[in-house]
CSV table of C-alpha atoms in Angstrom, one decimal:
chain,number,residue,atom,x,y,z
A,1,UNK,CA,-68.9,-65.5,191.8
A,2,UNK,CA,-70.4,-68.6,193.1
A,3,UNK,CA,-71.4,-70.3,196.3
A,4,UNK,CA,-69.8,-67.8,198.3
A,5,UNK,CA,-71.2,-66.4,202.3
A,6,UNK,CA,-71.8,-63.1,201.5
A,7,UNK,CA,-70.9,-60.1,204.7
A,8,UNK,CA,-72.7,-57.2,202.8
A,9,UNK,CA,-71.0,-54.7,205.1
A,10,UNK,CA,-74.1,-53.8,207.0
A,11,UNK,CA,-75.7,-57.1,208.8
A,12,UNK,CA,-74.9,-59.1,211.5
A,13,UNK,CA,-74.9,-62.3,209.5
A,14,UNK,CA,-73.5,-63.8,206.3
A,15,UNK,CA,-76.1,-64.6,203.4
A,16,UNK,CA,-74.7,-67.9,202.7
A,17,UNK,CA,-74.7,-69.9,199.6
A,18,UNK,CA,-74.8,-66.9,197.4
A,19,UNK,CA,-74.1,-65.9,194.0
A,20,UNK,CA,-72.9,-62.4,193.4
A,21,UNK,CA,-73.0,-60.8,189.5
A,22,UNK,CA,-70.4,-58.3,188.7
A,23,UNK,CA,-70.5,-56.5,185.7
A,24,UNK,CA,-69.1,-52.6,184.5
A,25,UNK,CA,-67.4,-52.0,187.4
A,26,UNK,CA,-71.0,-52.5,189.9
A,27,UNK,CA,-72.5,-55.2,191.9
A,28,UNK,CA,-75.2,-56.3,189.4
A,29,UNK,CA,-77.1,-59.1,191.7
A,30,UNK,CA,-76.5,-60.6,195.3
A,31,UNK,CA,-79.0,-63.8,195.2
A,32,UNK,CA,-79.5,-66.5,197.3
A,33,UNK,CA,-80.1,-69.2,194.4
A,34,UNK,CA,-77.8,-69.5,192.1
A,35,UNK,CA,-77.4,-67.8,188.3
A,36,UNK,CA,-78.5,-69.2,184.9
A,37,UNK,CA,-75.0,-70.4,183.0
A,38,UNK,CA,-73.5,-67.6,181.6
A,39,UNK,CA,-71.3,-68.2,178.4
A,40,UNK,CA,-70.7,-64.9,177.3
A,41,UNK,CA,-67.0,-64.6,176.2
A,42,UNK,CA,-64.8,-62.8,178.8
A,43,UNK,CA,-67.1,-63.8,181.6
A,44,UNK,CA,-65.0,-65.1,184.1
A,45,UNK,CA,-66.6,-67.3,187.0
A,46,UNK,CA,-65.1,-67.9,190.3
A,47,UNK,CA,-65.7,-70.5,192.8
A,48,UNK,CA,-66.2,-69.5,195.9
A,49,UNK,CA,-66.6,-73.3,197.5
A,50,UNK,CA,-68.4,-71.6,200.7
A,51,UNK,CA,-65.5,-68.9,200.9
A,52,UNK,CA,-66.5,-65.1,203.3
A,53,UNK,CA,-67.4,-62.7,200.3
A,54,UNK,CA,-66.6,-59.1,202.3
A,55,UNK,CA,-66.4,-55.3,201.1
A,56,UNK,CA,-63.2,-53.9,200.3
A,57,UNK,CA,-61.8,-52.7,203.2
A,58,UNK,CA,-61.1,-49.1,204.3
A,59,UNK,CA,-58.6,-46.7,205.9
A,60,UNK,CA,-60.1,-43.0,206.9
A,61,UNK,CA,-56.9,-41.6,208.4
A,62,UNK,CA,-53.8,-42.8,205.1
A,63,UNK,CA,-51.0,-40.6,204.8
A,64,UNK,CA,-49.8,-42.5,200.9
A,65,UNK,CA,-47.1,-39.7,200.6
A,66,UNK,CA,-46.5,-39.5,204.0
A,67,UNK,CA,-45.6,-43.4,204.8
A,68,UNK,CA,-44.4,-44.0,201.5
A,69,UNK,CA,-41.6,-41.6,202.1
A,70,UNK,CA,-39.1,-41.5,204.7
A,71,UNK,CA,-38.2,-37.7,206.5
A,72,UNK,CA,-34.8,-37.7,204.6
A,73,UNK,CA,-37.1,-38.2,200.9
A,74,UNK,CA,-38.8,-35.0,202.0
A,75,UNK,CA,-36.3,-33.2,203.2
A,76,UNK,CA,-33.7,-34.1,200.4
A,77,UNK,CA,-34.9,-36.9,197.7
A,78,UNK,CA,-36.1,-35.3,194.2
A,79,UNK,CA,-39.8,-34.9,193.9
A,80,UNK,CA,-40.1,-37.9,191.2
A,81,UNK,CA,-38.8,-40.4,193.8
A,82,UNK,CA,-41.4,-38.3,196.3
A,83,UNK,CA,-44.3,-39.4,193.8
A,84,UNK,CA,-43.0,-42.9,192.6
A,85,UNK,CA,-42.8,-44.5,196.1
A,86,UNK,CA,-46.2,-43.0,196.7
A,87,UNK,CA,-47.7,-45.0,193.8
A,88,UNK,CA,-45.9,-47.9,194.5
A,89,UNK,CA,-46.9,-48.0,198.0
A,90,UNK,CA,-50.8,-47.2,196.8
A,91,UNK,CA,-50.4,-50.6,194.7
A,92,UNK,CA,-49.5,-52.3,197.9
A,93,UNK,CA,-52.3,-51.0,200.0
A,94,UNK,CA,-54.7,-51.9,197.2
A,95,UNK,CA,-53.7,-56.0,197.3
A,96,UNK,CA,-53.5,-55.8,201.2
A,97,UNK,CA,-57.4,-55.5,200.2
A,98,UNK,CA,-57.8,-51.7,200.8
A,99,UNK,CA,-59.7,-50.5,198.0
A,100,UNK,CA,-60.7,-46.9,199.2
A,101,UNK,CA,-58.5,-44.7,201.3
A,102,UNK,CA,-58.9,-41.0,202.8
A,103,UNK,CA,-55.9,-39.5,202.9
A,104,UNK,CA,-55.6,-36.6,205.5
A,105,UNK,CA,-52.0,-35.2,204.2
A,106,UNK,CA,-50.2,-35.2,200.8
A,107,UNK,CA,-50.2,-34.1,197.2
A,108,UNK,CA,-52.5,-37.6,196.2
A,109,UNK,CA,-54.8,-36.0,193.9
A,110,UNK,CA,-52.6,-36.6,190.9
A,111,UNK,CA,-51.9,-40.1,192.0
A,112,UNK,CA,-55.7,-40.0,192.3
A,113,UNK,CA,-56.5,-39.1,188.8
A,114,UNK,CA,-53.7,-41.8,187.6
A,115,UNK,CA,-55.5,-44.4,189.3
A,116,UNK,CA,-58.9,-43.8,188.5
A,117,UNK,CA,-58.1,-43.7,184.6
A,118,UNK,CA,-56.4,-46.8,184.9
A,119,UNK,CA,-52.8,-46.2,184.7
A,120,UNK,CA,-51.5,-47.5,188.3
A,121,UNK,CA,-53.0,-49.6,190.8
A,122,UNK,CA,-54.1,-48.2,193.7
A,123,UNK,CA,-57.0,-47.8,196.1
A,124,UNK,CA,-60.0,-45.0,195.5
A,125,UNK,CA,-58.9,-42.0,197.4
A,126,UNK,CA,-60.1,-39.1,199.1
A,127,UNK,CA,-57.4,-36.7,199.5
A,128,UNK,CA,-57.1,-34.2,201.8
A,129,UNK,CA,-54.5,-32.3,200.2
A,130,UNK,CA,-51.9,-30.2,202.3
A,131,UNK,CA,-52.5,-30.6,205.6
A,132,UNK,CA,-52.9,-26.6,207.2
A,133,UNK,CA,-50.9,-25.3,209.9
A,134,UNK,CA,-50.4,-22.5,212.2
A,135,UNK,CA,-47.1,-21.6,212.5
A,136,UNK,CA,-45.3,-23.7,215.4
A,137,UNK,CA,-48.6,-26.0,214.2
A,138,UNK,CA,-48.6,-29.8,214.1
A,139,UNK,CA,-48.3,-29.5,210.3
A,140,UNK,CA,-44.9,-26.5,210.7
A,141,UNK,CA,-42.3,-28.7,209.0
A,142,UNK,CA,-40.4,-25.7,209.1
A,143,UNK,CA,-36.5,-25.6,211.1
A,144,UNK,CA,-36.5,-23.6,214.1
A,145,UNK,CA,-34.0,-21.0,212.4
A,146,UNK,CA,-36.5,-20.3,209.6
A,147,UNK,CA,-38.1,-17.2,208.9
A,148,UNK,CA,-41.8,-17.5,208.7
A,149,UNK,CA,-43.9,-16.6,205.4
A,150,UNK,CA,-45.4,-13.7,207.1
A,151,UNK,CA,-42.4,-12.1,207.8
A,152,UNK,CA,-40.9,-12.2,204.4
A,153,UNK,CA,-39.1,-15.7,204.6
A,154,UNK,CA,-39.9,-18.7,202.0
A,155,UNK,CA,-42.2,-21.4,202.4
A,156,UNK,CA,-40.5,-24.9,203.8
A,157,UNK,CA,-39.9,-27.7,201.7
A,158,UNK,CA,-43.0,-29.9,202.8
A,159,UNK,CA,-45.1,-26.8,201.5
A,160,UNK,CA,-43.4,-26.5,198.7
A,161,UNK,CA,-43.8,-30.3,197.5
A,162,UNK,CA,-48.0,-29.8,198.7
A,163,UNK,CA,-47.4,-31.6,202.1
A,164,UNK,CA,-48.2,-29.0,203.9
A,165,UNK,CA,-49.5,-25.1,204.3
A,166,UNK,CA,-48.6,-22.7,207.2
A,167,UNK,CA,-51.4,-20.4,207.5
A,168,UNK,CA,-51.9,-17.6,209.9
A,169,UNK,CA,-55.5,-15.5,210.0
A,170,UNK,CA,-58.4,-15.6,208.8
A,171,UNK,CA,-57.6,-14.4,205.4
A,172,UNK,CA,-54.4,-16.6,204.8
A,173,UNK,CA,-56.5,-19.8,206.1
A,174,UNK,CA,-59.2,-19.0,203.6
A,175,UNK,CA,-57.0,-19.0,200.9
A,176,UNK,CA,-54.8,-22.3,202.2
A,177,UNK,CA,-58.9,-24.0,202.3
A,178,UNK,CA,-59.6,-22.4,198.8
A,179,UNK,CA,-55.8,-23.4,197.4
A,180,UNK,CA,-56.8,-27.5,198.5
A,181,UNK,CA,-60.1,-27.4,197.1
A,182,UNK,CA,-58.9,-26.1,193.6
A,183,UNK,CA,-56.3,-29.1,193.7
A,184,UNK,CA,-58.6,-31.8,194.0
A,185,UNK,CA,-59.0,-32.1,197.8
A,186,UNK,CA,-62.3,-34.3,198.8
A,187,UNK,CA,-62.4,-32.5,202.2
A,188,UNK,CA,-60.2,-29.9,204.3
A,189,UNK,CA,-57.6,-31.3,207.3
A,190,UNK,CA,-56.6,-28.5,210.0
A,191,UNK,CA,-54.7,-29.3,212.3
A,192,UNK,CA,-55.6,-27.7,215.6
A,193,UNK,CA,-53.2,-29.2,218.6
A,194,UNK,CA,-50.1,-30.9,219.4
A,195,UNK,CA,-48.8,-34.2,217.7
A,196,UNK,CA,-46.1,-36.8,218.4
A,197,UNK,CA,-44.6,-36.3,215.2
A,198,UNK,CA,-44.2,-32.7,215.3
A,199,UNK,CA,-41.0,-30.9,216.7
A,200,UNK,CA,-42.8,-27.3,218.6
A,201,UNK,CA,-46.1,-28.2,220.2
A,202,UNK,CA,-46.7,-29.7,223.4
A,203,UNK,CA,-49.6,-31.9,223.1
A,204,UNK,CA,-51.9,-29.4,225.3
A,205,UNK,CA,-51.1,-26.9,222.8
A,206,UNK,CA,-54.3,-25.2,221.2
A,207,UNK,CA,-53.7,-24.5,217.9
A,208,UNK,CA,-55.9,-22.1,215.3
A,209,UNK,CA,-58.2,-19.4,216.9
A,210,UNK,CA,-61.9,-19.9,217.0
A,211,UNK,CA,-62.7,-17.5,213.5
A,212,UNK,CA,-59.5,-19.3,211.8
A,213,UNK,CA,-61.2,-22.5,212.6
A,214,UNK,CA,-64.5,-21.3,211.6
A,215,UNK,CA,-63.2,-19.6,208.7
A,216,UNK,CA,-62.4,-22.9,206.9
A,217,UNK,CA,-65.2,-24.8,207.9
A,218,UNK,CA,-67.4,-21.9,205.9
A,219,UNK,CA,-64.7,-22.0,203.2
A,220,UNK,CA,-65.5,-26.0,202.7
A,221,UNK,CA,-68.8,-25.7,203.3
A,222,UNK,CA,-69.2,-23.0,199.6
A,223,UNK,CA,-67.9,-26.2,198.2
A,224,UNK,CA,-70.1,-28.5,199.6
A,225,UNK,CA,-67.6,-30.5,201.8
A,226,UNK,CA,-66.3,-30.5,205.5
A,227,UNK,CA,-63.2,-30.0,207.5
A,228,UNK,CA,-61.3,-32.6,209.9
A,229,UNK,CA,-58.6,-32.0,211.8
A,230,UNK,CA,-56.1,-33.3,213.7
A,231,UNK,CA,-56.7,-33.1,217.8
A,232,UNK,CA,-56.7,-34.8,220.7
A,233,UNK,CA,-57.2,-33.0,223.6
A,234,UNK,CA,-61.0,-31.9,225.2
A,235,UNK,CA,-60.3,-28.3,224.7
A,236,UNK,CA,-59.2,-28.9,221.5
A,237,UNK,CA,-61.6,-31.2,220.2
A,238,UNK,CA,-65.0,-28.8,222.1
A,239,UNK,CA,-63.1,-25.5,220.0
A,240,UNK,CA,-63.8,-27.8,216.7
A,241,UNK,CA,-67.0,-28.6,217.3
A,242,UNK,CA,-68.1,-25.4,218.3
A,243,UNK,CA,-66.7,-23.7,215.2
A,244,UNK,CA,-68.4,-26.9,212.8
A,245,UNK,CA,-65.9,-29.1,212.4
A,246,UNK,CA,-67.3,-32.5,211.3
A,247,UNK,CA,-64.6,-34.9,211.8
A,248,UNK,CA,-61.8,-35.5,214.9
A,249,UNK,CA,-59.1,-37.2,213.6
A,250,UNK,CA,-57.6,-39.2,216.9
A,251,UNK,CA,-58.9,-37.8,219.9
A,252,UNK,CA,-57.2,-40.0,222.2
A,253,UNK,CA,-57.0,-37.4,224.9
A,254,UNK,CA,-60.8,-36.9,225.3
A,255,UNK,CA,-62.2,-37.2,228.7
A,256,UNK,CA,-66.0,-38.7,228.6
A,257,UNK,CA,-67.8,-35.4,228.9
A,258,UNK,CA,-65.9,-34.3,225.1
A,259,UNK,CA,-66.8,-38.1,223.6
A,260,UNK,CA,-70.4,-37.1,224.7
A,261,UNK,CA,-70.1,-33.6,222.8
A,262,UNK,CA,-69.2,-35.2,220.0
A,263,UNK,CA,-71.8,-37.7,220.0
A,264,UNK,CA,-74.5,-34.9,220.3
A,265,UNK,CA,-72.9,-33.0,217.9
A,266,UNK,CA,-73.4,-35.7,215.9
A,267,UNK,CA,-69.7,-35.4,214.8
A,268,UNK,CA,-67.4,-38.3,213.6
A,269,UNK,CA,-64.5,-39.6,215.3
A,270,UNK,CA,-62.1,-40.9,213.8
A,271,UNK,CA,-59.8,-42.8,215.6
A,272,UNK,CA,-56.6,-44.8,215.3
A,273,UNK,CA,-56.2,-47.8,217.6
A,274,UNK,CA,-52.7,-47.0,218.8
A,275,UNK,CA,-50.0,-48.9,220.4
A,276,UNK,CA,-46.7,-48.0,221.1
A,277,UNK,CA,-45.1,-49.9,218.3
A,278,UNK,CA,-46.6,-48.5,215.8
A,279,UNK,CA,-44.2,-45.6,215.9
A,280,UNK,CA,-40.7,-45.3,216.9
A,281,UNK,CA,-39.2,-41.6,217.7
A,282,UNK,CA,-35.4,-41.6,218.6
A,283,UNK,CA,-36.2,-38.4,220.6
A,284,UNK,CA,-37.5,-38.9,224.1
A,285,UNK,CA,-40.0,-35.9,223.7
A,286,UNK,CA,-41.7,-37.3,220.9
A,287,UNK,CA,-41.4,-40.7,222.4
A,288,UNK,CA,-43.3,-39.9,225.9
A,289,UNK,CA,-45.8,-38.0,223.6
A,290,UNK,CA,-46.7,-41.0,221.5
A,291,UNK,CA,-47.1,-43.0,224.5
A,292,UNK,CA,-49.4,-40.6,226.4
A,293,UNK,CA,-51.5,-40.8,223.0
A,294,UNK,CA,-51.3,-44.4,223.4
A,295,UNK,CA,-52.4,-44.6,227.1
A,296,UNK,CA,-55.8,-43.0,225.8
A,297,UNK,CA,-56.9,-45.0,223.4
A,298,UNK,CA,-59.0,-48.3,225.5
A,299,UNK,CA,-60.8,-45.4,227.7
A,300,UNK,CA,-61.7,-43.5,224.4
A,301,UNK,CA,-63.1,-46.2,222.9
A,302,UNK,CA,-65.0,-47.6,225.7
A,303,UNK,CA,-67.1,-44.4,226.4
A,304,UNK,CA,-67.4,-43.9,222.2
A,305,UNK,CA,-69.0,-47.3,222.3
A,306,UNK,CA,-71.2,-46.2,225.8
A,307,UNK,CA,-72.1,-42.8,224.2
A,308,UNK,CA,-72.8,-44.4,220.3
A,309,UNK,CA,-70.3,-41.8,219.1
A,310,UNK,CA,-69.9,-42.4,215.2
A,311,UNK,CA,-66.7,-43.7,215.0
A,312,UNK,CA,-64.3,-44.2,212.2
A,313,UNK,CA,-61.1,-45.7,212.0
A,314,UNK,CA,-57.8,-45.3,210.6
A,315,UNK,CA,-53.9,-45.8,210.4
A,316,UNK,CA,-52.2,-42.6,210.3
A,317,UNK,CA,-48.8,-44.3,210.0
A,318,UNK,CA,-46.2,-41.4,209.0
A,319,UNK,CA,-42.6,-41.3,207.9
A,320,UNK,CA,-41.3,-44.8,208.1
A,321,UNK,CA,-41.7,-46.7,204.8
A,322,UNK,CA,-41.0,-50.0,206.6
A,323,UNK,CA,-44.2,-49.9,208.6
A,324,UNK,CA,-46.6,-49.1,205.6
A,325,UNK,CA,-47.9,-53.1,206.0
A,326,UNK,CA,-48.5,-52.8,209.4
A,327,UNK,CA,-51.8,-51.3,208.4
A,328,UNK,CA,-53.3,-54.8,208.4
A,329,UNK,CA,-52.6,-56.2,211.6
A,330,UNK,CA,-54.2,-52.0,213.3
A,331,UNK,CA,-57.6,-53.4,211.0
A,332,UNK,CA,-57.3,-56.4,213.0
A,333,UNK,CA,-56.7,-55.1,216.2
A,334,UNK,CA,-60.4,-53.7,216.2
A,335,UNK,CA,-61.0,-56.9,218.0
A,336,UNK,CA,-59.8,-55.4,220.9
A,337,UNK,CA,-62.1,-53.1,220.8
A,338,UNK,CA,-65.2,-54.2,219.0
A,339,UNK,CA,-67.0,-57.4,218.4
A,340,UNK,CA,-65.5,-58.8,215.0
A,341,UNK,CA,-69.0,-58.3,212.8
A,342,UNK,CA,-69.1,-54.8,214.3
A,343,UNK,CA,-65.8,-53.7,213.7
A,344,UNK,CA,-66.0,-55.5,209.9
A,345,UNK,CA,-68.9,-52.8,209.9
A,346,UNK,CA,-66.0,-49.7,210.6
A,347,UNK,CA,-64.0,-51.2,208.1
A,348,UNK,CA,-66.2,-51.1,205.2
A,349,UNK,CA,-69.5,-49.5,205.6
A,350,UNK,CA,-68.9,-47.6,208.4
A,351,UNK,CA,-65.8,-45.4,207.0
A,352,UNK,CA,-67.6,-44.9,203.6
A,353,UNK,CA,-70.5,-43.2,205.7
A,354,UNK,CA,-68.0,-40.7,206.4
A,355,UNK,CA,-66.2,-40.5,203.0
A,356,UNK,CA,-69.9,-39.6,201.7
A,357,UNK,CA,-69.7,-35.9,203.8
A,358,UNK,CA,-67.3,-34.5,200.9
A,359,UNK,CA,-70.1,-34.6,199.0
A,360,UNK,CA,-70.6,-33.4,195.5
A,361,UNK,CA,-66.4,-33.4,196.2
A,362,UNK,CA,-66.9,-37.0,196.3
A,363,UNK,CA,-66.3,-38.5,192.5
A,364,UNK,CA,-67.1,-41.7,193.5
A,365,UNK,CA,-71.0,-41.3,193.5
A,366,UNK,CA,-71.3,-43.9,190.5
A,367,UNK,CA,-72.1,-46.4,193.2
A,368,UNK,CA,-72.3,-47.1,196.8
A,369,UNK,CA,-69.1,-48.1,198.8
A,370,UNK,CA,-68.1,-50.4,201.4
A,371,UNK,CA,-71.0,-52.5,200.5
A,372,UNK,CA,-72.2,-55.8,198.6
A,373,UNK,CA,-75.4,-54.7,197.5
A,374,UNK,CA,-77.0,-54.0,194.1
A,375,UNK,CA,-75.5,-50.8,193.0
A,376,UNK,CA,-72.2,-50.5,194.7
A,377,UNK,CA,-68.8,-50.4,193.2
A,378,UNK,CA,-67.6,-54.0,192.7
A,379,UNK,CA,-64.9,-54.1,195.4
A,380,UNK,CA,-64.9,-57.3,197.0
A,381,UNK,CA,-62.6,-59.6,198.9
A,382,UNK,CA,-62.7,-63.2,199.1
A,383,UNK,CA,-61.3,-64.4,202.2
A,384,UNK,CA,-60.1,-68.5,203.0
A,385,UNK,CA,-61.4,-68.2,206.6
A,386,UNK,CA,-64.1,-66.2,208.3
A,387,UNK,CA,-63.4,-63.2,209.3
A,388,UNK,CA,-65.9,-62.8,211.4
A,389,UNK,CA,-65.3,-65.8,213.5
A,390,UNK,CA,-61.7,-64.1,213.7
A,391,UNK,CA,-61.0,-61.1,212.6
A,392,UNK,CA,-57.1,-61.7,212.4
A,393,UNK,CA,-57.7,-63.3,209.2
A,394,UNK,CA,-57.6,-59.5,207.7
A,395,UNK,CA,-53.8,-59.5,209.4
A,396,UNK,CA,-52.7,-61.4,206.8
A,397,UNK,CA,-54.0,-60.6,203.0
A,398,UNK,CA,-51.4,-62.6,201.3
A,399,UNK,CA,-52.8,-65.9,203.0
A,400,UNK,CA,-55.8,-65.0,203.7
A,401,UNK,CA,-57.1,-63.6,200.6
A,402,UNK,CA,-58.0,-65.4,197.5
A,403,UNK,CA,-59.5,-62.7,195.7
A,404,UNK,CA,-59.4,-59.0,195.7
A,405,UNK,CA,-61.8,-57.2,192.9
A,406,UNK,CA,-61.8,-53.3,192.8
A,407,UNK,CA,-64.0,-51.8,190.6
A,408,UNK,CA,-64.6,-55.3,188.4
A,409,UNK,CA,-60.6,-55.6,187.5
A,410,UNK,CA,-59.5,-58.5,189.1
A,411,UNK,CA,-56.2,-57.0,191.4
A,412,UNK,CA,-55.7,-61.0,192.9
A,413,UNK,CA,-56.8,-63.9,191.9
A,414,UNK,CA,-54.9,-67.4,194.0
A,415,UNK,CA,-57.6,-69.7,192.8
């Protein structure tokens, strides 16, 4: 790739007038004068013509199955229909320029192992597996009327396709943890307090007992990953750091004492920058819910930022198929939030800093991601305008990007 400004995911400033070798899937060379003539066959050389050069972006908090699938798909459609609008979705989030995902809910690993032999396109992805649940958890898909497991009824649909696991005790969260880990999962998601989404628990609701909790961050830790979970309020989030959880998804509820805890706990938070329109619940319960999430998200971020809280972000769009591409324009609303270099930083370096705690769970250690640097996985994106004089160019990756590269292949190429 020639003559291209080069954002290497890390810097404040572009290396400009750069040439950047690719070659078996790596970043080869980043130089600041430019190659010899290469005239090998299949060597394909692309012009940048002073064109931004940037990582691949990132999303920490995907749901593939989740947002590729409407409630009435899990409920009723035929698992094949469950697992092709999954891969067909992951296509679509790879040329939106998203070319590694953690996925926090969902049977991905076998759309996992698809991609990465080459079969479908699709971002690299860390999944979590079913997401565990207490009964009456954030993650009980379950109807009211239904009998729990425990008690000798059957397990609900969404457990039965690998969305979810309802898991009461010590012993029953052990084996939900061990069950994940021997399907593929990357890292564990619990979740531990009330959601928007979910039907029985009141936001304030603690969910998961201190030794459940504990239980399956030991359980992760014999195989060398962590657990996340899903949270929001203080009481919540200070019960999972306590017990050694390593990652709060959302958080949006935190007062500043509980961002401080997490920053000396040296913890990650990974957050979602909300609005209201992101999600749309007929019910008015679920409705106030989601906009008492959304009410927390400027103060959350301002005392992150005060308190240099490690934070992540993500989507964590659920249920409604129509909204998957709305993924682009949360990336972009970062600005809000962030200066544009530093939030170009969450979006590529800064997320894979958190993907690398699943550890030898992680089977991406061939190379470095979210990076340009000698080493790391070739995934690149060539943008038409500077993202980092405006970082609403990423709103729009079917004008704005020229080129997307994941691992070498070429996914786009408008030039």
């Amino acid at each position: 790739m020639r003559n291209v400004r080069v954002f290497d995911g890390v810097g404040d400033k572009t290396l400009d007038g750069a040439d950047v070798l690719l070659e078996g899937g790596h970043v080869v060379a980043v130089s600041s004068s430019p190659f010899a003539q290469d005239q090998a066959d299949g060597v394909l050389e692309i012009a940048g013509d002073d064109r931004v050069l940037i990582p691949g972006l990132t999303d920490a908090h995907v749901h593939l199955m989740g947002n590729a699938n409407a409630m009435a798909d899990f409920l009723e459609g035929p698992t094949g229909v469950l697992y092709g609008n999954t891969i067909a979705e992951a296509g679509r989030m790879l040329r939106r320029g998203f070319t590694t995902v953690r996925d926090m809910g969902g049977d991905t690993a076998p759309v996992k192992a698809l991609i990465d032999r080459g079969e479908f396109e699709g971002p690299r992805i860390f999944p979590s597996q079913a997401m565990i649940s207490q009964t009456s958890g954030h993650a009980d898909f379950s109807f009211v009327y239904d009998v729990p497991e425990e008690f000798g009824g059957r397990p609900s649909r969404t457990e039965d396709i690998h969305f979810t696991r309802v898991a009461d005790g010590v012993p029953r969260v052990l084996t939900a943890v061990r069950e994940q880990l021997r399907q593929g999962a990357s890292q564990i998601k619990l979740t531990l307090g009330g959601g928007a989404a979910s039907m029985y628990d009141p936001l304030s609701t603690l969910q998961y007992t201190f030794d459940e909790i504990r239980a399956a961050v030991e359980a992760a830790s014999d195989y060398g990953t962590y657990v996340a979970t899903h949270v929001y309020t203080p009481a919540g989030i200070t019960r999972a750091i306590d017990a050694g959880v390593r990652s709060i998804e959302h958080g949006h509820l935190a007062d500043e004492a509980t961002v401080r805890r997490i920053a000396e706990a040296g913890a990650w938070l990974s957050m979602q920058p909300f609005a209201e329109e992101d999600h749309h619940y007929p019910d008015p319960v679920r409705a106030a819910k989601n906009t008492e999430i959304c009410q927390g998200t400027a103060q959350v971020y301002e005392w992150a930022i005060a308190h240099e809280v490690k934070t992540a972000w993500g989507t964590d769009l659920l249920l409604e198929p129509q909204a998957a591409a709305r993924q682009s324009a949360m990336a972009a609303r970062l600005a809000e939030y962030y200066s544009n270099v530093d939030a170009l930083k969450i979006l590529t370096s800064g997320n894979a800093s958190l993907f690398e705690l699943a550890g030898d769970r992680n089977t991406y250690r061939g190379g470095k991601l979210g990076v340009i640097a000698e080493g790391a996985w070739a995934d690149v994106i060539l943008t038409e305008k500077d993202p980092l004089a405006d970082l609403s160019v990423i709103a729009d990756p079917d004008a704005n990007f020229a080129v997307i590269i994941k691992g070498g292949q070429v996914v786009k190429n408008t030039l």
